[in-house]
Structures are given as structure tokens and as C-alpha cells.
Short mmCIF file of C-alpha atoms in Angstrom, two decimals:
data_model
loop_
_atom_site.label_atom_id
_atom_site.label_comp_id
_atom_site.label_asym_id
_atom_site.label_seq_id
_atom_site.Cartn_x
_atom_site.Cartn_y
_atom_site.Cartn_z
CA MET L 1 110.50 68.99 64.05
CA ASN L 2 110.28 65.24 64.44
CA SER L 3 107.71 62.62 65.36
CA TYR L 4 109.22 61.68 68.71
CA THR L 5 106.87 62.07 71.65
CA PRO L 6 107.94 62.37 75.32
CA HIS L 7 106.16 59.80 77.48
CA PRO L 8 103.60 61.52 79.74
CA ALA L 9 104.84 59.52 82.74
CA SER L 10 108.45 60.64 82.38
CA PHE L 11 108.84 64.19 83.60
CA ARG L 12 109.95 64.00 87.21
CA ASP L 13 113.61 63.00 86.90
CA PRO L 14 116.04 65.67 85.58
CA ALA L 15 118.47 62.84 84.75
CA GLY L 16 116.51 62.05 81.59
CA PHE L 17 113.21 60.87 80.21
CA ILE L 18 111.68 58.26 77.97
CA PHE L 19 110.01 58.89 74.65
CA ARG L 20 108.56 56.81 71.90
CA ALA L 21 108.41 56.67 68.14
CA ASP L 22 107.26 54.13 65.62
CA GLY L 23 106.24 51.73 68.35
CA LYS L 24 109.64 51.82 70.07
CA ILE L 25 110.58 53.17 73.46
CA TYR L 26 113.75 55.24 73.87
CA ARG L 27 115.37 56.80 76.91
CA GLN L 28 117.30 60.05 76.79
CA VAL L 29 120.15 60.55 79.25
CA ASN L 30 120.64 64.23 80.01
CA LEU L 31 124.01 65.93 80.42
CA VAL L 32 123.31 66.44 84.13
CA TYR L 33 123.40 62.65 84.60
CA ALA L 34 126.43 61.96 82.37
CA ALA L 35 128.87 61.18 85.21
CA GLN L 36 126.46 58.82 86.96
CA TYR L 37 125.63 57.02 83.71
CA GLU L 38 129.29 56.51 82.87
CA ARG L 39 129.87 55.23 86.41
CA LEU L 40 127.06 52.70 85.95
CA MET L 41 128.49 51.48 82.66
CA GLU L 42 132.22 51.58 83.44
CA SER L 43 132.04 50.17 86.97
CA GLY L 44 130.71 46.85 85.71
CA LEU L 45 127.40 47.31 87.53
CA TYR L 46 125.34 47.47 84.32
CA ALA L 47 127.01 44.32 82.98
CA GLN L 48 126.43 42.51 86.29
CA LEU L 49 122.77 43.49 86.57
CA THR L 50 121.90 42.66 82.97
CA SER L 51 123.79 39.36 83.04
CA GLU L 52 121.67 38.30 86.04
CA GLY L 53 118.45 39.46 84.36
CA LEU L 54 117.86 42.10 87.03
CA LEU L 55 118.02 45.18 84.77
CA ILE L 56 116.52 45.54 81.29
CA PRO L 57 119.36 45.69 78.71
CA HIS L 58 119.67 48.56 76.26
CA ARG L 59 121.77 49.64 73.30
CA GLU L 60 123.07 53.14 72.75
CA ILE L 61 121.76 55.07 69.75
CA PRO L 62 124.38 57.55 68.46
CA ALA L 63 121.88 60.30 67.72
CA ASN L 64 120.11 63.13 69.50
CA LEU L 65 116.68 62.02 68.31
CA MET L 66 114.76 64.62 70.28
CA GLY L 67 117.10 67.46 69.29
CA SER L 68 117.44 68.37 72.95
CA GLN L 69 120.07 70.81 74.20
CA HIS L 70 120.33 68.67 77.36
CA TRP L 71 121.11 65.47 75.42
CA TYR L 72 123.98 63.22 76.41
CA LYS L 73 122.96 59.71 75.30
CA THR L 74 120.01 57.98 73.67
CA LEU L 75 119.23 54.46 74.80
CA GLU L 76 116.96 51.86 73.26
CA PRO L 77 115.96 49.31 75.92
CA ILE L 78 114.58 45.85 75.22
CA THR L 79 110.81 46.15 74.71
CA VAL L 80 108.47 45.01 77.48
CA ASN L 81 105.34 43.69 75.77
CA THR L 82 102.78 44.90 78.29
CA ILE L 83 103.23 47.61 80.90
CA SER L 84 101.47 46.74 84.16
CA TYR L 85 101.14 48.58 87.45
CA PRO L 86 101.36 47.46 91.10
CA TYR L 87 97.61 47.81 91.64
CA GLU L 88 97.18 45.12 88.96
CA TRP L 89 99.58 42.66 90.60
CA SER L 90 98.80 39.96 93.11
CA ALA L 91 100.42 40.19 96.54
CA VAL L 92 103.09 37.66 95.51
CA GLN L 93 103.95 39.69 92.42
CA LEU L 94 104.33 42.82 94.56
CA ARG L 95 106.61 40.93 96.94
CA ASP L 96 108.73 39.64 94.05
CA ALA L 97 109.02 43.19 92.73
CA ALA L 98 110.10 44.35 96.20
CA LEU L 99 112.73 41.61 96.49
CA LEU L 100 114.03 42.45 93.02
CA THR L 101 114.41 46.11 94.03
CA LEU L 102 116.38 45.10 97.12
CA LYS L 103 118.57 42.72 95.11
CA VAL L 104 119.34 45.49 92.61
CA LEU L 105 120.22 47.78 95.51
CA ARG L 106 122.44 45.14 97.13
CA THR L 107 124.29 44.60 93.85
CA ALA L 108 124.66 48.35 93.31
CA ILE L 109 126.24 48.75 96.76
CA ARG L 110 128.93 46.23 95.81
CA PHE L 111 129.86 48.51 92.90
CA GLY L 112 129.79 51.70 94.96
CA MET L 113 126.36 52.88 93.85
CA VAL L 114 122.81 52.97 95.29
CA LEU L 115 119.25 53.38 94.06
CA LYS L 116 118.03 56.95 94.33
CA ASP L 117 114.41 55.85 94.07
CA ALA L 118 112.53 52.65 94.83
CA ASN L 119 109.03 52.66 93.46
CA PRO L 120 107.29 49.69 91.82
CA TYR L 121 106.85 51.56 88.54
CA ASN L 122 110.56 50.93 88.02
CA VAL L 123 109.72 47.23 87.81
CA GLN L 124 107.91 45.37 85.06
CA PHE L 125 107.09 41.72 84.52
CA HIS L 126 109.01 40.53 81.47
CA GLN L 127 109.27 36.92 80.33
CA GLY L 128 107.58 35.70 83.49
CA LYS L 129 109.60 37.52 86.10
CA PRO L 130 110.15 41.04 87.43
CA VAL L 131 112.91 43.15 85.93
CA PHE L 132 114.16 46.64 86.84
CA ILE L 133 113.61 49.05 83.93
CA ASP L 134 114.88 52.44 85.11
CA THR L 135 118.50 52.74 84.01
CA LEU L 136 118.74 56.24 85.47
CA SER L 137 117.94 55.25 89.08
CA PHE L 138 121.57 54.74 90.09
CA GLU L 139 123.86 57.21 91.78
CA PRO L 140 127.22 56.93 93.56
CA TYR L 141 127.05 55.77 97.17
CA ASP L 142 127.77 58.52 99.70
CA ALA L 143 128.42 57.35 103.26
CA SER L 144 127.50 60.78 104.61
CA LYS L 145 123.92 60.41 103.42
CA PRO L 146 121.08 58.04 104.23
CA TRP L 147 119.44 55.81 101.64
CA VAL L 148 117.17 58.48 100.21
CA ALA L 149 114.69 55.93 98.79
CA TYR L 150 114.00 54.18 102.13
CA ARG L 151 110.68 55.92 102.81
CA GLN L 152 109.57 55.39 99.22
CA PHE L 153 110.38 51.68 99.43
CA CYS L 154 108.33 51.39 102.63
CA GLN L 155 105.34 53.27 101.22
CA CYS L 156 105.28 51.46 97.89
CA PHE L 157 106.33 47.95 98.89
CA LEU L 158 106.59 47.22 102.59
CA PHE L 159 103.42 48.90 103.82
CA PRO L 160 101.12 47.26 101.22
CA VAL L 161 102.71 43.89 102.06
CA TYR L 162 102.17 44.43 105.79
CA LEU L 163 98.55 45.54 105.29
CA GLU L 164 97.77 42.54 103.07
CA HIS L 165 99.33 40.19 105.61
CA TYR L 166 97.74 41.54 108.80
CA LEU L 167 94.32 42.49 107.44
CA ARG L 168 94.02 39.41 105.18
CA LEU L 169 92.47 41.61 102.53
CA ASP L 170 93.35 42.43 98.95
CA LEU L 171 94.35 46.06 99.18
CA GLN L 172 96.11 46.63 95.90
CA ARG L 173 93.41 49.12 94.95
CA LEU L 174 94.72 51.44 97.67
CA LEU L 175 97.68 52.05 95.38
CA THR L 176 95.37 53.70 92.87
CA THR L 177 94.55 56.30 95.51
CA TRP L 178 98.12 56.71 96.74
CA ILE L 179 100.09 56.12 93.53
CA ASP L 180 103.26 57.30 95.29
CA GLY L 181 102.75 54.76 98.06
CA ILE L 182 100.59 54.41 101.18
CA PRO L 183 101.64 57.06 103.76
CA VAL L 184 103.07 55.80 107.03
CA ALA L 185 100.34 57.56 109.08
CA VAL L 186 97.63 55.73 107.14
CA THR L 187 99.43 52.42 107.47
CA ALA L 188 99.89 52.88 111.21
CA ARG L 189 96.17 53.55 111.65
CA LEU L 190 95.07 50.60 109.53
CA LEU L 191 97.32 47.95 111.05
CA PRO L 192 95.79 45.99 113.96
CA ALA L 193 97.18 46.27 117.47
CA ARG L 194 98.71 42.77 117.33
CA SER L 195 101.11 43.97 114.63
CA ARG L 196 102.97 45.94 117.32
CA PHE L 197 104.51 42.68 118.52
CA SER L 198 106.46 42.48 115.26
CA LEU L 199 109.90 44.09 115.45
CA GLY L 200 109.79 44.90 111.75
CA VAL L 201 106.41 46.63 111.98
CA TRP L 202 107.49 48.55 115.04
CA LEU L 203 110.71 49.76 113.41
CA HIS L 204 109.49 50.53 109.91
CA VAL L 205 105.93 51.68 110.62
CA TYR L 206 105.28 52.86 114.19
CA LEU L 207 108.75 54.27 114.91
CA GLN L 208 108.86 55.96 111.50
CA ASN L 209 105.42 57.40 112.16
CA MET L 210 106.43 58.68 115.60
CA VAL L 211 109.55 60.31 114.17
CA ARG L 212 107.46 61.97 111.50
CA GLN L 213 105.00 63.28 114.08
CA GLN L 214 107.82 64.65 116.22
CA ALA L 215 109.18 66.49 113.18
CA HIS L 216 112.56 64.82 113.55
CA ASN L 217 114.23 63.79 110.36
CA SER L 218 115.83 60.40 110.89
CA SER L 219 116.76 60.28 107.23
CA SER L 220 119.40 62.92 107.94
CA GLN L 221 121.45 60.26 109.74
CA PRO L 222 124.39 58.96 107.67
CA PHE L 223 124.39 55.31 106.60
CA SER L 224 127.63 53.35 106.54
CA GLN L 225 127.82 50.77 103.79
CA GLN L 226 127.49 47.96 106.33
CA LYS L 227 124.49 49.64 107.94
CA LEU L 228 122.86 49.98 104.56
CA LEU L 229 123.52 46.32 103.76
CA ASN L 230 122.05 45.35 107.14
CA LEU L 231 118.92 47.34 106.31
CA VAL L 232 118.61 45.56 102.95
CA THR L 233 119.02 42.18 104.65
CA HIS L 234 116.40 43.07 107.25
CA LEU L 235 113.86 44.21 104.65
CA GLU L 236 114.48 41.08 102.55
CA SER L 237 113.97 38.90 105.61
CA ILE L 238 110.67 40.57 106.50
CA ILE L 239 109.22 40.14 103.02
CA GLN L 240 110.45 36.58 102.54
CA LYS L 241 109.18 35.34 105.91
CA LEU L 242 105.66 36.73 105.73
CA PRO L 243 103.43 33.82 104.63
CA HIS L 244 101.32 34.59 101.59
CA ARG L 245 97.70 33.59 101.07
CA SER L 246 97.93 31.61 97.84
CA LYS L 247 96.67 28.44 99.57
CA GLN L 248 93.56 30.15 100.88
CA HIS L 249 90.38 29.56 98.92
CA SER L 250 88.24 32.24 97.36
CA THR L 251 84.94 32.17 95.51
CA TRP L 252 86.61 31.21 92.24
CA SER L 253 89.96 29.66 93.15
CA ASN L 254 88.60 26.09 92.91
CA TYR L 255 86.36 26.69 89.93
CA TYR L 256 87.87 24.03 87.71
CA THR L 257 87.85 21.37 90.42
CA ASP L 258 84.73 22.07 92.50
CA THR L 259 82.21 24.39 90.86
CA ILE L 260 82.54 23.81 87.14
CA LEU L 261 79.63 22.04 85.40
CA GLY L 262 81.63 18.85 85.04
CA GLN L 263 84.72 17.33 83.51
CA GLU L 264 82.79 16.33 80.39
CA TYR L 265 81.90 19.98 79.82
CA LEU L 266 85.48 21.08 80.46
CA GLN L 267 86.97 18.52 78.10
CA ALA L 268 84.46 19.37 75.37
CA LYS L 269 85.16 23.08 75.71
CA ASP L 270 88.87 22.36 75.75
CA GLN L 271 88.62 20.57 72.38
CA LEU L 272 86.46 23.27 70.84
CA PHE L 273 88.77 25.98 72.09
CA ARG L 274 91.81 24.27 70.60
CA SER L 275 90.03 23.83 67.28
CA PHE L 276 89.18 27.55 67.21
CA LEU L 277 92.79 28.42 68.00
CA ASP L 278 93.95 26.27 65.08
CA LYS L 279 91.96 28.56 62.78
CA LEU L 280 93.36 31.77 64.24
CA GLN L 281 97.03 31.42 65.24
CA PRO L 282 97.04 34.82 67.01
CA ALA L 283 100.25 36.70 67.78
CA SER L 284 98.95 37.72 71.22
CA ALA L 285 95.92 37.15 73.43
CA LEU L 286 93.99 38.68 76.30
CA ASP L 287 92.09 36.18 78.44
CA LEU L 288 89.38 38.06 80.35
CA GLY L 289 87.96 36.25 83.37
CA ALA L 290 90.89 33.85 83.13
CA ASN L 291 90.26 32.25 86.54
CA ASP L 292 93.28 30.05 87.28
CA GLY L 293 94.45 30.29 83.67
CA TYR L 294 93.34 26.89 82.33
CA PHE L 295 92.80 28.29 78.83
CA SER L 296 95.59 30.87 79.13
CA ARG L 297 97.99 27.99 79.62
CA ILE L 298 96.75 26.29 76.44
CA MET L 299 97.58 29.43 74.47
CA ALA L 300 100.90 29.96 76.26
CA GLN L 301 101.95 26.39 75.52
CA ARG L 302 101.45 27.21 71.84
CA GLY L 303 103.87 30.11 72.16
CA ILE L 304 101.21 32.84 72.27
CA PRO L 305 101.94 35.70 74.72
CA VAL L 306 98.89 35.93 77.00
CA ILE L 307 97.60 38.51 79.45
CA ALA L 308 95.47 36.52 81.90
CA ALA L 309 93.14 38.90 83.74
CA ASP L 310 90.73 38.13 86.55
CA SER L 311 89.25 40.00 89.52
CA ASP L 312 89.95 37.12 91.93
CA SER L 313 93.35 37.68 93.54
CA ARG L 314 93.76 34.04 94.65
CA CYS L 315 93.28 32.88 91.06
CA ILE L 316 95.83 35.36 89.73
CA GLU L 317 98.27 34.55 92.50
CA ASN L 318 98.00 30.81 91.89
CA LEU L 319 98.41 31.29 88.16
CA TYR L 320 101.51 33.44 88.66
CA LEU L 321 103.07 30.84 90.96
CA SER L 322 102.19 27.85 88.79
CA ALA L 323 103.35 29.52 85.55
CA ARG L 324 106.64 30.39 87.24
CA LYS L 325 107.01 26.83 88.50
CA ASP L 326 106.28 25.37 85.06
CA GLY L 327 108.51 27.82 83.20
CA LEU L 328 105.66 29.42 81.25
CA THR L 329 107.26 32.80 80.70
CA ASN L 330 104.69 34.20 78.25
CA ILE L 331 101.77 34.53 80.69
CA LEU L 332 101.25 37.86 82.44
CA PRO L 333 98.64 37.38 85.22
CA LEU L 334 96.89 40.62 86.21
CA LEU L 335 94.17 41.58 88.67
CA LEU L 336 91.39 43.23 86.70
CA ASP L 337 87.66 43.73 87.15
CA ILE L 338 86.20 44.05 83.66
CA SER L 339 83.26 46.04 85.01
CA ASN L 340 85.69 48.53 86.56
CA PRO L 341 89.04 48.28 84.75
CA THR L 342 92.12 50.25 85.68
CA PRO L 343 91.60 53.94 84.80
CA ALA L 344 94.19 56.46 83.72
CA LEU L 345 95.81 58.01 86.79
CA GLY L 346 98.35 60.56 87.91
CA PHE L 347 99.21 64.05 86.72
CA ARG L 348 96.77 65.22 84.00
CA ASN L 349 95.34 61.67 84.07
CA GLU L 350 98.22 60.75 81.76
CA GLU L 351 100.99 59.54 84.05
CA ARG L 352 99.65 55.98 84.36
CA ALA L 353 97.67 54.83 81.35
CA SER L 354 94.38 52.97 81.59
CA PHE L 355 94.35 49.22 81.04
CA GLN L 356 92.69 49.58 77.68
CA GLN L 357 95.33 52.07 76.51
CA ARG L 358 98.08 49.53 77.24
CA VAL L 359 96.75 46.42 75.56
CA SER L 360 96.23 45.63 71.87
CA PRO L 361 95.80 41.84 71.59
CA ASP L 362 95.14 39.94 68.39
CA LEU L 363 92.64 37.77 70.21
CA VAL L 364 90.35 38.31 73.20
CA VAL L 365 89.00 35.26 75.04
CA ALA L 366 85.91 35.59 77.25
CA LEU L 367 84.84 32.17 78.53
CA ALA L 368 82.06 31.73 81.10
CA LEU L 369 82.19 35.47 81.65
CA ILE L 370 79.41 37.24 79.82
CA HIS L 371 76.59 36.14 82.15
CA HIS L 372 78.51 37.60 85.10
CA LEU L 373 78.81 40.94 83.28
CA CYS L 374 75.27 41.02 81.90
CA ILE L 375 73.24 39.51 84.75
CA GLY L 376 75.64 39.94 87.65
CA LYS L 377 76.69 43.50 86.79
CA ASN L 378 73.66 44.71 84.79
CA ILE L 379 75.76 45.58 81.74
CA PRO L 380 73.50 45.34 78.67
CA LEU L 381 74.50 43.03 75.84
CA PRO L 382 74.80 45.91 73.30
CA ALA L 383 77.26 47.69 75.61
CA LEU L 384 79.28 44.51 75.96
CA ALA L 385 79.34 43.98 72.20
CA GLU L 386 80.57 47.55 71.71
CA TYR L 387 83.23 47.06 74.41
CA PHE L 388 84.57 43.85 72.90
CA HIS L 389 84.62 45.52 69.50
CA SER L 390 86.93 48.19 70.93
CA ILE L 391 89.54 45.68 72.13
CA ALA L 392 89.10 42.46 70.13
CA PRO L 393 90.13 42.02 66.48
CA GLN L 394 89.25 38.37 67.04
CA LEU L 395 87.05 36.99 69.76
CA ILE L 396 86.33 33.61 71.30
CA ILE L 397 83.34 34.08 73.55
CA GLU L 398 81.04 31.71 75.43
CA PHE L 399 77.33 32.46 75.71
CA VAL L 400 75.72 31.06 78.84
CA PRO L 401 71.89 30.98 78.50
CA LYS L 402 69.26 31.31 81.22
CA GLU L 403 68.73 27.55 81.11
CA ASP L 404 72.23 27.07 82.50
CA GLU L 405 72.40 26.01 86.17
CA LYS L 406 74.81 28.83 87.09
CA VAL L 407 72.54 31.47 85.58
CA LYS L 408 69.54 29.94 87.36
CA GLN L 409 71.43 30.29 90.64
CA MET L 410 72.21 33.93 89.85
CA LEU L 411 68.57 34.70 89.04
CA SER L 412 67.22 32.83 92.07
CA SER L 413 68.13 35.71 94.36
CA ARG L 414 67.09 38.64 92.21
CA GLN L 415 64.39 39.87 89.87
CA ASP L 416 64.82 38.75 86.28
CA VAL L 417 64.87 42.02 84.37
CA PHE L 418 66.89 40.54 81.52
CA ALA L 419 64.18 39.79 78.97
CA GLY L 420 66.64 40.33 76.12
CA TYR L 421 69.20 37.90 77.43
CA HIS L 422 68.92 35.02 74.99
CA GLU L 423 70.90 33.49 72.13
CA PRO L 424 69.19 35.23 69.16
CA TYR L 425 69.57 38.68 70.72
CA PHE L 426 73.18 37.94 71.69
CA GLU L 427 73.97 37.03 68.09
CA ASP L 428 72.05 40.06 66.79
CA VAL L 429 73.93 42.64 68.87
CA PHE L 430 77.36 41.06 68.38
CA SER L 431 76.73 40.73 64.64
CA ALA L 432 76.61 44.52 64.45
CA TYR L 433 80.34 44.53 65.22
CA PHE L 434 81.59 41.03 64.45
CA THR L 435 81.29 38.35 61.82
CA ILE L 436 80.41 35.07 63.47
CA ARG L 437 82.81 32.69 61.81
CA GLU L 438 81.78 29.64 63.78
CA LYS L 439 79.53 28.59 66.67
CA SER L 440 79.23 25.29 68.43
CA SER L 441 77.22 24.00 71.37
CA ILE L 442 79.38 22.64 74.14
CA PRO L 443 78.42 19.01 74.78
CA GLY L 444 77.21 18.34 78.30
CA SER L 445 75.82 21.87 78.67
CA THR L 446 73.47 24.44 77.16
CA ARG L 447 76.36 26.78 76.51
CA ILE L 448 77.61 27.92 73.09
CA LEU L 449 81.13 28.80 72.02
CA TYR L 450 81.58 31.42 69.30
CA LEU L 451 84.48 32.36 67.10
CA MET L 452 84.12 35.94 65.85
CA LYS L 453 86.11 38.42 63.83
CA ARG L 454 85.76 42.18 64.03
CA LYS L 455 84.12 43.47 60.86
CA ASP L 456 86.60 46.27 60.30
CA THR L 457 89.45 43.73 60.20
CA LEU L 458 87.98 41.74 57.33
#
């Protein structure tokens, strides 16, 4: 018996599986995949992909750690700090993951191999960019067969991109319903009639849907290597040419330039925030309600890995693009509604872990957020204090009182049923879980910034 535990998401591929122990992730290669694995390594494909940063590198462990009779190799890949899922990515992140998958496929073809699957769970964001993580997705190219992952690529990448583009809506949440990708029939029904004028949509959506309805199997057609390369080029062209919506405004995308209380307030909060950080020096941080990442960037510039989460897709998209442009590789922007965070999904509700199961930051930051949760979402302060206690060893949190202009605006259109929403009660309920190390009013406002530490970490 040993302490190694198979990962609940890794059971579908007979080629191998991943497991973990002592905080590390390992991948077992089974005997049935031995020839394909040696082809990957000996052909030069692995060296090419890892040298370009397209595939996560690994080292071989000369031990059968799981004691499996099917064991051939044990691999220890480079650790990805935070696992994220496509329904937590902005549209641009999903497109970058799609283009990475196609680039990996194109490279594999040059070495006589192909991808046998093409789902976004094979991609993670590591050091600011997408990287392919499934070492066992490669198999020798066979000209007598089609690209078996074509339909999967369309369902998981192309169809969500098309729907986002034509409907101008954030539809990532659809991928929580269809975790294996949006079916072609659903996509065809959701797309507007004007999409039929696009050759790409007609070929990859409507024609594919018609073939499916007629019970013909187009995937039985063989693919020459040139035909496969042409398909890759065509898919890359579609995704690259579709304009994205990062320049469109949303409710919160201009918060720090248009709707914030004022630059004096921002500068004062900036200074206070930096002084709090000086006292903490956290190893990692989770910035909830990060908006465009103003404060996430401060932490990232200090070398702190940051998950920047917000429910506004334009904010997350802009942060992803700006961090990439500025070379800030330690920010992971994610779409997340704190009042309805990502649940556990998939087989036995274990295949895709919940957001809370995947994050364990040293510091949680919640600035200009709590009034939205308490007054906007009717989440009582005690429930919020208990929630932050469950995820935050250290906490920087901003209390926004009823005297604040933004709260007044929120209460102007609804009944004020929040008699307990005031500073003394806030401190009372949070003190049950945290020690308030420091508090300071933010000049130019009625707001208060707190530095707290979870009591069980003292």
C-alpha cells in the first residue's frame, strides 16, 4: 500500500493517468502506450514542443510508484500553480488555447504524429501563457484515417468562439453544462441566420450538422497529410480573424477611469495597500473582484503570483491582454462570480474540481467588493466572514459604509433591509474569525481598509 492517489479526472484514457502525492503531480504511462511514448520522445517532437514552450516538460521517475501491473513509465511534469478551466477563461484566453492546440498539432504532423484528442482541459495557463499539458495525447499519423479529434476541437473551441462572436454574449458558462463541448446541433440552432454567409461557419457548423442528421460519417474519410495541414491552417485563420470584444465597454471595464470615487481616493488606497503588503510579504494571492487588475498588478510587480478573479469578462480580458503585453507572467486572470463560484463538475462531481478546491492563497484581497456581495447579493455579513475564513489565511478587505455614494446609489432603487450593515457589526462578525491587525480610513472617502489574519494561523 502507498499514499499515491489517482486523480479523479484521469480515468478515460487507457494510455495512462495522473496521480498525486505529497503535493506533486505524476503521470503514469501504461504499457499499452509504450510505443507511442517512445515515438514522441525519440522522434524529436517532445524536444521541439518543450523548447518552444508549447508542451509542459517532465522528467522520468525510474519507479513504479503506484505498483501497477500496467506500468511502463512514471513522469513528473513541471507543476502548474493553479488549474483553471475553459468556463473560467475570457474569450481571448479560449482563443489562445485553441491556437496553441492547433500549433501543437501542426508541429506533431511535421514529426509524423497527430493529436488524438483536442479538448481545452489539455491546456493550462502557466507563466502567463497557455501550455499543452497532456503528454499522452500524441499518436502516429495514419493517412488512412481522419483527424479523430476534429469534432472535439469544434465543440470545445470553435463553436464557443463562433457563439461569442455572433451573439456578442459571454457564453463561457455553457461549457459548465456541456463539459465535453457544445454539440453541433445546439450551436447550429443558436447561431443567427447571418452567420450562414461565413464559409467557415457553413463548413464547420451547418454542413457538419447536416451530415450528422443524415447519419453519414464524414470522419470516415481519410486525410492526407496536406489535407490535414490545410484544415489546421483554415481553423487557425478563422480564429485569428474573428475580432474580439476587448475594446467594448461593460459596466465595470472603465471603473478606474470613469466611475471610481476619484484619483485622490485611488492614490490613498494605493499607498495603504502597499503599506499593508510590506507587512505581509505573501507567497501567493487571490484578488477577488479584481476589476482590471490595478491592485493585482501591484502584487505581481512584487513577484507575488496572483489569481485575479472578476465576474466582468471585459475586465478579465483586458487584464489578460495587458499583462501579456507588459510581460507580467505571474497573473492568472479568471472569470468568477463570488456569489456563484465554479462548482465541482463531471463524473461523480469529481472530474473538475470546484474553484475553492483548487486555490490555497496566502493572501486574499477584497477591495470595493463587500457591499456588492452584502447589499447587491443579499449575502449576510456573518456568512461572508465565514466564507473568507475558509479561503484567507490573511485578508486585506475594504469596508464600504452606507454613507458612501456608491452604496447610496445601490439603496436608492431598493428597500434598505440591511440594518446590521455598519462598521461595528462588520468588525464584530469578522473578529470571530480574524484578528484585525490594522485598520485605516481611506482619505477622500468614508471607506476603511483592514488588514486581518485568520485566528487559526496565529
